[in-house]
mmCIF file of C-alpha atoms and ligand atoms in Angstrom:
data_model
loop_
_atom_site.group_PDB
_atom_site.id
_atom_site.type_symbol
_atom_site.label_atom_id
_atom_site.label_comp_id
_atom_site.label_asym_id
_atom_site.label_seq_id
_atom_site.Cartn_x
_atom_site.Cartn_y
_atom_site.Cartn_z
ATOM 1 C CA MET A 3 163.564 29.126 15.594
ATOM 2 C CA GLU A 4 159.919 28.327 16.303
ATOM 3 C CA PRO A 5 159.038 27.814 19.978
ATOM 4 C CA PRO A 6 158.442 24.128 20.580
ATOM 5 C CA THR A 7 154.833 22.933 20.475
ATOM 6 C CA PRO A 8 153.604 21.372 23.736
ATOM 7 C CA SER A 9 154.098 17.819 22.517
ATOM 8 C CA GLU A 10 157.789 18.530 21.830
ATOM 9 C CA LEU A 11 158.443 19.898 25.304
ATOM 10 C CA PRO A 12 160.553 17.435 27.243
ATOM 11 C CA ILE A 13 158.585 17.979 30.472
ATOM 12 C CA GLN A 14 154.898 17.340 30.984
ATOM 13 C CA ILE A 15 153.274 17.295 34.420
ATOM 14 C CA ASP A 16 149.700 16.148 35.091
ATOM 15 C CA SER A 17 148.181 16.838 38.467
ATOM 16 C CA HIS A 18 145.385 14.726 39.901
ATOM 17 C CA LEU A 19 145.341 16.096 43.404
ATOM 18 C CA ASP A 20 142.520 18.675 43.384
ATOM 19 C CA GLY A 21 142.290 18.732 47.179
ATOM 20 C CA SER A 22 141.721 14.994 47.404
ATOM 21 C CA HIS A 23 144.902 14.561 49.459
ATOM 22 C CA GLU A 24 143.605 16.961 52.124
ATOM 23 C CA ARG A 25 140.285 15.125 52.044
ATOM 24 C CA SER A 26 142.002 11.832 52.570
ATOM 25 C CA LEU A 27 143.852 13.169 55.646
ATOM 26 C CA ALA A 28 140.539 14.290 57.169
ATOM 27 C CA GLU A 29 138.897 10.967 56.332
ATOM 28 C CA ASP A 30 141.836 8.947 57.636
ATOM 29 C CA ALA A 31 141.950 10.999 60.852
ATOM 30 C CA LEU A 32 138.220 10.661 61.471
ATOM 31 C CA ASP A 33 138.320 6.964 60.702
ATOM 32 C CA GLY A 34 141.554 6.165 62.534
ATOM 33 C CA LEU A 35 141.262 8.318 65.654
ATOM 34 C CA THR A 36 137.775 7.123 66.599
ATOM 35 C CA ARG A 37 138.705 3.422 66.663
ATOM 36 C CA PRO A 38 139.236 1.468 69.873
ATOM 37 C CA PHE A 39 142.837 0.939 68.686
ATOM 38 C CA LYS A 40 143.810 4.288 67.230
ATOM 39 C CA GLU A 41 145.629 4.304 63.922
ATOM 40 C CA LEU A 42 146.825 6.669 61.175
ATOM 41 C CA PRO A 43 148.197 5.624 57.775
ATOM 42 C CA PRO A 44 151.918 6.381 57.256
ATOM 43 C CA LYS A 45 151.460 8.386 54.062
ATOM 44 C CA HIS A 46 150.683 11.488 56.123
ATOM 45 C CA PHE A 47 154.219 11.653 57.577
ATOM 46 C CA TYR A 48 155.546 13.255 54.433
ATOM 47 C CA ASP A 49 155.021 17.001 54.450
ATOM 48 C CA ALA A 50 158.180 19.039 53.721
ATOM 49 C CA ARG A 51 159.493 18.517 57.269
ATOM 50 C CA GLY A 52 158.610 14.821 57.235
ATOM 51 C CA ALA A 53 160.316 14.316 53.871
ATOM 52 C CA ALA A 54 163.440 16.063 55.202
ATOM 53 C CA LEU A 55 163.392 13.882 58.339
ATOM 54 C CA PHE A 56 163.027 10.785 56.164
ATOM 55 C CA ASP A 57 166.077 11.886 54.144
ATOM 56 C CA ARG A 58 167.994 12.124 57.437
ATOM 57 C CA ILE A 59 166.773 8.632 58.424
ATOM 58 C CA CYS A 60 168.263 7.291 55.195
ATOM 59 C CA GLU A 61 171.685 8.578 56.308
ATOM 60 C CA LEU A 62 171.524 7.050 59.805
ATOM 61 C CA PRO A 63 174.030 4.297 60.605
ATOM 62 C CA GLU A 64 171.181 2.070 61.910
ATOM 63 C CA TYR A 65 168.904 2.515 58.875
ATOM 64 C CA TYR A 66 170.373 0.056 56.376
ATOM 65 C CA PRO A 67 167.559 -0.312 53.737
ATOM 66 C CA THR A 68 168.451 2.714 51.606
ATOM 67 C CA ARG A 69 172.149 1.851 51.458
ATOM 68 C CA ALA A 70 171.524 -1.852 50.847
ATOM 69 C CA GLU A 71 169.093 -1.116 48.020
ATOM 70 C CA ARG A 72 171.455 1.396 46.427
ATOM 71 C CA THR A 73 174.299 -1.136 46.552
ATOM 72 C CA ILE A 74 172.123 -3.707 44.793
ATOM 73 C CA LEU A 75 171.057 -1.257 42.099
ATOM 74 C CA GLU A 76 174.595 -0.001 41.530
ATOM 75 C CA GLU A 77 175.891 -3.509 41.052
ATOM 76 C CA ARG A 78 173.062 -4.831 38.920
ATOM 77 C CA ALA A 79 171.616 -1.876 36.986
ATOM 78 C CA GLU A 80 173.420 -2.892 33.822
ATOM 79 C CA GLN A 81 171.939 -6.389 33.997
ATOM 80 C CA LEU A 82 168.480 -4.921 34.649
ATOM 81 C CA ALA A 83 168.807 -2.655 31.611
ATOM 82 C CA ARG A 84 169.937 -5.545 29.429
ATOM 83 C CA LEU A 85 167.200 -7.927 30.613
ATOM 84 C CA THR A 86 164.357 -5.433 30.264
ATOM 85 C CA GLY A 87 165.397 -3.393 27.222
ATOM 86 C CA ALA A 88 163.244 -0.702 28.789
ATOM 87 C CA VAL A 89 162.654 2.596 27.008
ATOM 88 C CA GLU A 90 160.869 4.049 29.996
ATOM 89 C CA LEU A 91 161.007 3.987 33.752
ATOM 90 C CA VAL A 92 157.826 4.557 35.757
ATOM 91 C CA GLU A 93 158.598 5.216 39.405
ATOM 92 C CA LEU A 94 155.906 5.032 42.079
ATOM 93 C CA GLY A 95 156.694 7.359 45.003
ATOM 94 C CA SER A 96 159.667 8.878 43.199
ATOM 95 C CA GLY A 97 160.549 11.509 45.841
ATOM 96 C CA THR A 98 163.870 13.114 45.011
ATOM 97 C CA ALA A 99 164.679 10.273 42.595
ATOM 98 C CA ALA A 100 168.076 9.693 44.214
ATOM 99 C CA LYS A 101 168.451 6.020 43.280
ATOM 100 C CA THR A 102 166.582 6.539 40.035
ATOM 101 C CA ARG A 103 169.703 7.975 38.449
ATOM 102 C CA VAL A 104 171.453 4.631 38.824
ATOM 103 C CA LEU A 105 168.742 3.030 36.679
ATOM 104 C CA LEU A 106 168.507 5.915 34.231
ATOM 105 C CA ASP A 107 172.292 5.811 33.772
ATOM 106 C CA ALA A 108 172.155 2.130 32.899
ATOM 107 C CA LEU A 109 169.240 2.523 30.457
ATOM 108 C CA ASP A 110 171.011 5.517 28.935
ATOM 109 C CA ALA A 111 174.240 3.530 28.522
ATOM 110 C CA ALA A 112 172.271 0.675 26.933
ATOM 111 C CA GLY A 113 170.906 3.227 24.467
ATOM 112 C CA THR A 114 167.219 2.470 25.129
ATOM 113 C CA LEU A 115 166.211 5.304 27.491
ATOM 114 C CA GLU A 116 163.455 7.636 26.237
ATOM 115 C CA ARG A 117 161.174 8.634 29.070
ATOM 116 C CA TYR A 118 160.920 8.854 32.860
ATOM 117 C CA VAL A 119 157.476 8.847 34.504
ATOM 118 C CA PRO A 120 157.667 9.828 38.198
ATOM 119 C CA VAL A 121 154.490 9.436 40.260
ATOM 120 C CA ASP A 122 154.438 11.324 43.561
ATOM 121 C CA VAL A 123 152.124 13.465 45.697
ATOM 122 C CA THR A 124 154.707 16.222 46.127
ATOM 123 C CA GLU A 125 154.495 18.453 43.059
ATOM 124 C CA SER A 126 157.554 20.595 43.882
ATOM 125 C CA MET A 127 159.787 17.515 44.092
ATOM 126 C CA VAL A 128 158.521 16.117 40.783
ATOM 127 C CA ARG A 129 159.022 19.475 39.011
ATOM 128 C CA GLU A 130 162.505 20.078 40.380
ATOM 129 C CA CYS A 131 163.673 16.600 39.629
ATOM 130 C CA ALA A 132 162.152 16.700 36.102
ATOM 131 C CA GLU A 133 164.117 19.863 35.349
ATOM 132 C CA GLU A 134 167.367 18.383 36.629
ATOM 133 C CA LEU A 135 166.920 15.124 34.747
ATOM 134 C CA VAL A 136 166.186 16.631 31.310
ATOM 135 C CA GLU A 137 169.431 18.601 31.739
ATOM 136 C CA GLU A 138 171.382 15.533 32.820
ATOM 137 C CA TYR A 139 170.024 13.218 30.125
ATOM 138 C CA PRO A 140 169.786 14.954 26.741
ATOM 139 C CA GLY A 141 166.851 13.564 24.764
ATOM 140 C CA LEU A 142 165.024 12.309 27.858
ATOM 141 C CA SER A 143 161.409 13.324 28.290
ATOM 142 C CA VAL A 144 159.774 13.394 31.700
ATOM 143 C CA HIS A 145 156.041 12.883 32.149
ATOM 144 C CA GLY A 146 155.308 13.527 35.815
ATOM 145 C CA VAL A 147 152.087 12.378 37.444
ATOM 146 C CA ILE A 148 151.180 14.228 40.624
ATOM 147 C CA GLY A 149 148.959 11.909 42.568
ATOM 148 C CA ASP A 150 148.589 9.168 45.110
ATOM 149 C CA PHE A 151 149.927 5.912 43.669
ATOM 150 C CA GLU A 152 147.257 4.034 45.605
ATOM 151 C CA ARG A 153 144.474 5.852 43.777
ATOM 152 C CA HIS A 154 145.836 7.238 40.512
ATOM 153 C CA LEU A 155 147.546 4.276 38.853
ATOM 154 C CA ASP A 156 144.989 4.465 36.044
ATOM 155 C CA ARG A 157 146.222 7.982 35.148
ATOM 156 C CA LEU A 158 149.614 6.860 33.876
ATOM 157 C CA PRO A 159 150.354 7.822 30.271
ATOM 158 C CA PRO A 160 150.272 4.891 27.815
ATOM 159 C CA ALA A 161 153.612 3.102 27.516
ATOM 160 C CA CYS A 162 155.898 4.206 24.692
ATOM 161 C CA GLY A 163 157.725 0.856 24.612
ATOM 162 C CA PRO A 164 158.957 -1.762 27.077
ATOM 163 C CA ARG A 165 158.718 -0.244 30.536
ATOM 164 C CA ILE A 166 159.984 -0.838 34.041
ATOM 165 C CA VAL A 167 157.559 0.048 36.827
ATOM 166 C CA ALA A 168 159.717 0.612 39.907
ATOM 167 C CA PHE A 169 158.400 0.587 43.464
ATOM 168 C CA LEU A 170 161.504 0.901 45.582
ATOM 169 C CA GLY A 171 162.600 1.571 49.141
ATOM 170 C CA GLY A 172 160.483 -1.145 50.741
ATOM 171 C CA THR A 173 157.369 1.042 50.768
ATOM 172 C CA ILE A 174 155.316 -2.025 49.741
ATOM 173 C CA GLY A 175 155.850 -2.989 53.412
ATOM 174 C CA ASN A 176 153.477 -0.196 54.479
ATOM 175 C CA PHE A 177 150.503 -2.195 53.156
ATOM 176 C CA LEU A 178 148.660 -4.781 55.211
ATOM 177 C CA PRO A 179 148.829 -8.179 53.469
ATOM 178 C CA GLY A 180 145.383 -7.983 51.813
ATOM 179 C CA SER A 181 145.794 -4.512 50.349
ATOM 180 C CA ARG A 182 149.364 -5.394 49.412
ATOM 181 C CA ARG A 183 148.158 -8.109 47.099
ATOM 182 C CA ARG A 184 145.418 -5.859 45.721
ATOM 183 C CA PHE A 185 147.999 -3.173 45.022
ATOM 184 C CA LEU A 186 150.367 -5.619 43.307
ATOM 185 C CA ARG A 187 147.481 -6.828 41.187
ATOM 186 C CA ALA A 188 146.697 -3.213 40.184
ATOM 187 C CA ILE A 189 150.343 -2.774 39.153
ATOM 188 C CA ALA A 190 150.287 -6.079 37.265
ATOM 189 C CA ARG A 191 147.301 -4.848 35.258
ATOM 190 C CA LEU A 192 149.488 -1.988 33.992
ATOM 191 C CA LEU A 193 152.101 -4.338 32.613
ATOM 192 C CA GLY A 194 152.158 -5.561 29.045
ATOM 193 C CA PRO A 195 153.988 -8.785 28.099
ATOM 194 C CA ALA A 196 157.283 -6.892 27.556
ATOM 195 C CA ASP A 197 157.095 -4.898 30.821
ATOM 196 C CA HIS A 198 158.644 -5.528 34.252
ATOM 197 C CA LEU A 199 158.032 -4.657 37.876
ATOM 198 C CA LEU A 200 161.103 -3.731 39.927
ATOM 199 C CA LEU A 201 160.206 -4.095 43.593
ATOM 200 C CA GLY A 202 162.259 -3.283 46.706
ATOM 201 C CA THR A 203 161.481 -5.337 49.830
ATOM 202 C CA ASP A 204 163.129 -5.321 53.233
ATOM 203 C CA LEU A 205 163.924 -8.833 54.475
ATOM 204 C CA VAL A 206 163.276 -10.626 57.782
ATOM 205 C CA LYS A 207 166.422 -10.557 59.930
ATOM 206 C CA ASP A 208 167.681 -10.342 63.511
ATOM 207 C CA PRO A 209 165.000 -8.347 65.411
ATOM 208 C CA ARG A 210 167.723 -6.297 67.104
ATOM 209 C CA VAL A 211 168.893 -5.003 63.728
ATOM 210 C CA LEU A 212 165.290 -4.266 62.748
ATOM 211 C CA ARG A 213 164.403 -2.478 65.979
ATOM 212 C CA ALA A 214 167.531 -0.318 65.864
ATOM 213 C CA ALA A 215 166.673 0.749 62.309
ATOM 214 C CA TYR A 216 163.318 2.111 63.543
ATOM 215 C CA ASP A 217 164.498 3.483 66.901
ATOM 216 C CA ASP A 218 167.800 5.173 66.172
ATOM 217 C CA SER A 219 170.079 6.552 68.865
ATOM 218 C CA GLN A 220 169.813 10.139 67.596
ATOM 219 C CA GLY A 221 166.011 10.126 67.836
ATOM 220 C CA VAL A 222 165.476 11.132 64.203
ATOM 221 C CA THR A 223 162.894 8.367 63.668
ATOM 222 C CA ALA A 224 161.105 9.444 66.862
ATOM 223 C CA GLU A 225 160.847 12.989 65.475
ATOM 224 C CA PHE A 226 159.659 11.611 62.114
ATOM 225 C CA ASN A 227 156.993 9.586 63.917
ATOM 226 C CA ARG A 228 155.775 12.576 65.950
ATOM 227 C CA ASN A 229 155.729 14.692 62.781
ATOM 228 C CA VAL A 230 152.350 13.221 61.840
ATOM 229 C CA LEU A 231 150.917 15.083 64.855
ATOM 230 C CA ARG A 232 152.307 18.368 63.508
ATOM 231 C CA VAL A 233 150.688 17.598 60.149
ATOM 232 C CA LEU A 234 147.330 17.095 61.907
ATOM 233 C CA ASN A 235 147.831 20.312 63.877
ATOM 234 C CA ARG A 236 148.495 22.359 60.753
ATOM 235 C CA GLU A 237 146.132 20.751 58.255
ATOM 236 C CA LEU A 238 143.187 19.998 60.532
ATOM 237 C CA GLN A 239 143.702 22.665 63.216
ATOM 238 C CA ALA A 240 144.395 20.055 65.883
ATOM 239 C CA ASP A 241 146.173 20.751 69.177
ATOM 240 C CA PHE A 242 148.326 17.650 69.744
ATOM 241 C CA ASP A 243 151.443 18.338 71.793
ATOM 242 C CA PRO A 244 154.152 16.132 70.251
ATOM 243 C CA ASP A 245 155.913 16.092 73.639
ATOM 244 C CA ASP A 246 152.916 14.254 75.088
ATOM 245 C CA PHE A 247 153.865 11.208 73.003
ATOM 246 C CA GLU A 248 156.703 8.731 73.181
ATOM 247 C CA HIS A 249 158.088 6.976 70.102
ATOM 248 C CA VAL A 250 157.615 3.184 70.120
ATOM 249 C CA ALA A 251 159.057 0.765 67.538
ATOM 250 C CA LEU A 252 158.545 -2.969 67.942
ATOM 251 C CA PHE A 253 158.992 -6.029 65.774
ATOM 252 C CA ASP A 254 155.864 -8.168 65.638
ATOM 253 C CA GLN A 255 157.370 -11.669 65.297
ATOM 254 C CA GLN A 256 154.130 -13.286 64.274
ATOM 255 C CA HIS A 257 153.284 -10.901 61.429
ATOM 256 C CA GLU A 258 156.934 -10.223 60.636
ATOM 257 C CA TRP A 259 156.460 -6.489 60.550
ATOM 258 C CA ILE A 260 157.776 -3.446 62.373
ATOM 259 C CA GLU A 261 155.132 -1.333 64.049
ATOM 260 C CA MET A 262 155.645 2.286 64.942
ATOM 261 C CA ARG A 263 153.359 3.751 67.539
ATOM 262 C CA LEU A 264 152.965 6.962 69.520
ATOM 263 C CA ARG A 265 152.345 6.288 73.204
ATOM 264 C CA ALA A 266 150.557 8.932 75.301
ATOM 265 C CA ARG A 267 152.714 9.883 78.264
ATOM 266 C CA ARG A 268 149.691 11.067 80.269
ATOM 267 C CA GLU A 269 145.918 10.925 80.118
ATOM 268 C CA HIS A 270 144.635 13.842 78.045
ATOM 269 C CA THR A 271 142.180 14.919 75.382
ATOM 270 C CA ALA A 272 143.395 16.558 72.186
ATOM 271 C CA ARG A 273 141.024 18.302 69.769
ATOM 272 C CA VAL A 274 140.860 18.185 65.990
ATOM 273 C CA ALA A 275 138.995 21.433 65.301
ATOM 274 C CA ALA A 276 138.436 20.859 61.558
ATOM 275 C CA LEU A 277 136.567 17.646 62.410
ATOM 276 C CA ASP A 278 135.032 18.982 65.620
ATOM 277 C CA LEU A 279 136.528 15.871 67.187
ATOM 278 C CA PRO A 280 137.845 15.374 70.710
ATOM 279 C CA VAL A 281 140.437 12.577 70.881
ATOM 280 C CA HIS A 282 140.882 11.062 74.308
ATOM 281 C CA PHE A 283 144.045 9.188 75.318
ATOM 282 C CA GLU A 284 144.512 7.114 78.451
ATOM 283 C CA ALA A 285 147.996 7.275 79.936
ATOM 284 C CA GLY A 286 150.070 4.730 77.993
ATOM 285 C CA GLU A 287 147.509 4.415 75.201
ATOM 286 C CA GLU A 288 149.081 3.887 71.791
ATOM 287 C CA LEU A 289 148.317 5.195 68.314
ATOM 288 C CA ARG A 290 149.668 3.009 65.501
ATOM 289 C CA THR A 291 151.313 5.144 62.828
ATOM 290 C CA GLU A 292 153.049 2.637 60.560
ATOM 291 C CA ILE A 293 153.573 -0.989 59.775
ATOM 292 C CA SER A 294 156.666 -1.866 57.767
ATOM 293 C CA ALA A 295 156.484 -5.488 56.684
ATOM 294 C CA LYS A 296 159.648 -7.568 56.379
ATOM 295 C CA PHE A 297 159.728 -10.317 53.780
ATOM 296 C CA THR A 298 161.097 -13.774 53.181
ATOM 297 C CA PRO A 299 161.930 -14.711 49.578
ATOM 298 C CA GLU A 300 158.961 -17.120 49.654
ATOM 299 C CA ARG A 301 156.582 -14.369 50.746
ATOM 300 C CA VAL A 302 157.705 -12.046 47.929
ATOM 301 C CA GLU A 303 157.379 -14.791 45.355
ATOM 302 C CA GLY A 304 153.955 -15.772 46.721
ATOM 303 C CA ASP A 305 152.680 -12.192 46.641
ATOM 304 C CA LEU A 306 153.952 -11.732 43.099
ATOM 305 C CA ALA A 307 152.384 -15.020 41.989
ATOM 306 C CA ALA A 308 149.052 -13.966 43.514
ATOM 307 C CA ALA A 309 149.214 -10.882 41.293
ATOM 308 C CA GLY A 310 149.928 -12.965 38.179
ATOM 309 C CA LEU A 311 153.629 -12.077 38.139
ATOM 310 C CA GLU A 312 156.635 -14.374 37.941
ATOM 311 C CA LEU A 313 160.107 -13.702 39.241
ATOM 312 C CA ALA A 314 162.747 -12.981 36.595
ATOM 313 C CA LEU A 315 165.587 -11.939 38.931
ATOM 314 C CA TRP A 316 166.141 -11.929 42.696
ATOM 315 C CA LEU A 317 168.873 -9.595 43.886
ATOM 316 C CA THR A 318 170.144 -9.062 47.438
ATOM 317 C CA ASP A 319 172.999 -7.246 49.150
ATOM 318 C CA PRO A 320 175.846 -9.340 50.607
ATOM 319 C CA GLN A 321 174.259 -9.319 54.104
ATOM 320 C CA GLN A 322 170.877 -10.382 52.634
ATOM 321 C CA TYR A 323 169.229 -7.492 54.452
ATOM 322 C CA PHE A 324 167.234 -6.228 51.470
ATOM 323 C CA ALA A 325 165.998 -7.576 48.144
ATOM 324 C CA VAL A 326 165.225 -6.085 44.767
ATOM 325 C CA SER A 327 163.122 -8.355 42.600
ATOM 326 C CA LEU A 328 162.415 -8.093 38.896
ATOM 327 C CA SER A 329 159.202 -9.771 37.786
ATOM 328 C CA ARG A 330 156.993 -9.891 34.730
ATOM 329 C CA PRO A 331 153.493 -10.985 33.765
ATOM 330 C CA ARG A 332 153.282 -14.761 33.882
ATOM 331 C CA ALA A 333 153.089 -16.165 30.370
ATOM 332 C CA VAL A 334 149.636 -17.662 29.728
HETATM 333 C C1 AVJ B 16 159.628 4.645 53.314
HETATM 334 C C2 AVJ B 16 158.092 3.043 54.140
HETATM 335 C C3 AVJ B 16 160.183 2.325 53.267
HETATM 336 O O1 AVJ B 16 159.237 1.511 56.349
HETATM 337 O O2 AVJ B 16 161.387 1.686 56.368
HETATM 338 C C4 AVJ B 16 161.583 4.714 57.935
HETATM 339 C C5 AVJ B 16 159.577 4.518 56.311
HETATM 340 N N1 AVJ B 16 159.622 4.620 58.796
HETATM 341 N N2 AVJ B 16 161.698 4.766 59.267
HETATM 342 C C6 AVJ B 16 160.274 2.134 56.105
HETATM 343 C C7 AVJ B 16 160.251 4.605 57.645
HETATM 344 C C8 AVJ B 16 160.528 4.722 59.788
HETATM 345 C C9 AVJ B 16 160.190 3.490 55.389
HETATM 346 N N3 AVJ B 16 159.504 3.380 54.062
#
């Protein structure tokens, strides 16, 4: 038999990273660590250790979002497949694609599934999961895009039929409100009239439940939070001592978001050698490392509407802790 030509290969991976991820860490560190209120964006948590810590967070009794979202998808995947008739699933921030299989199973059972398009910065995860999935789903092709979904949305391959763009896990909550709407608008621009956005959003609830989810009793989230300092140490030759910082998680009632911070236990100056930058901390000074916005149904619908999208389906778990919404371009 002839070896398959490239276009027949079930796996294609395009990489758009070319060192730009490292650049963005340096830029974000320079920008964020020289402000009066120090700040780092949460995307830098996720090196191999950070990704493993996040996987452990998802198993914690206090961290309900992953379980709630999986429950919703398991119960409603068939309906989602039927409503969308999707031939392809594009997943932003695919990671290990754990909950993706629930959706792929449903599209497969409906007989429409042709292609999976994972978008993630971690090349090894995209490759491994592509290889597993083409084994598990005969006939499936996987077109992986290695890149930052905030910057490389325009690099997606053209749709091969009705598509679902999935942005799950509540990661939309990492955006501040303005950039959240910009990002949703950028996603909306990718959608044709037959396409859908599947969005996971964590919901506003009892602050005690929220705080516990971000400050677990085993200290896994604290270690995950401090991991960003290890990333800076390795990638930018910094000398932060993670033990100099205390994990802080608080619910900001006014903004309805969780904030994670690292609080300096003592006054000290760390150095970021790659930037030739001293970073001074007063005792008790805090560095904001993440916001994780919590939503009301009205807020989700308003954000979607601002992006030109209309709600097709609103799904929650029995406790109403988490929501998965299906939306589509508003008919004009
Ligand atoms: C991956 C952004 C959805 O905000 O809940 C978990 C990250 N941070 N525990 C979240 C996270 C602390 C998570 N997201």
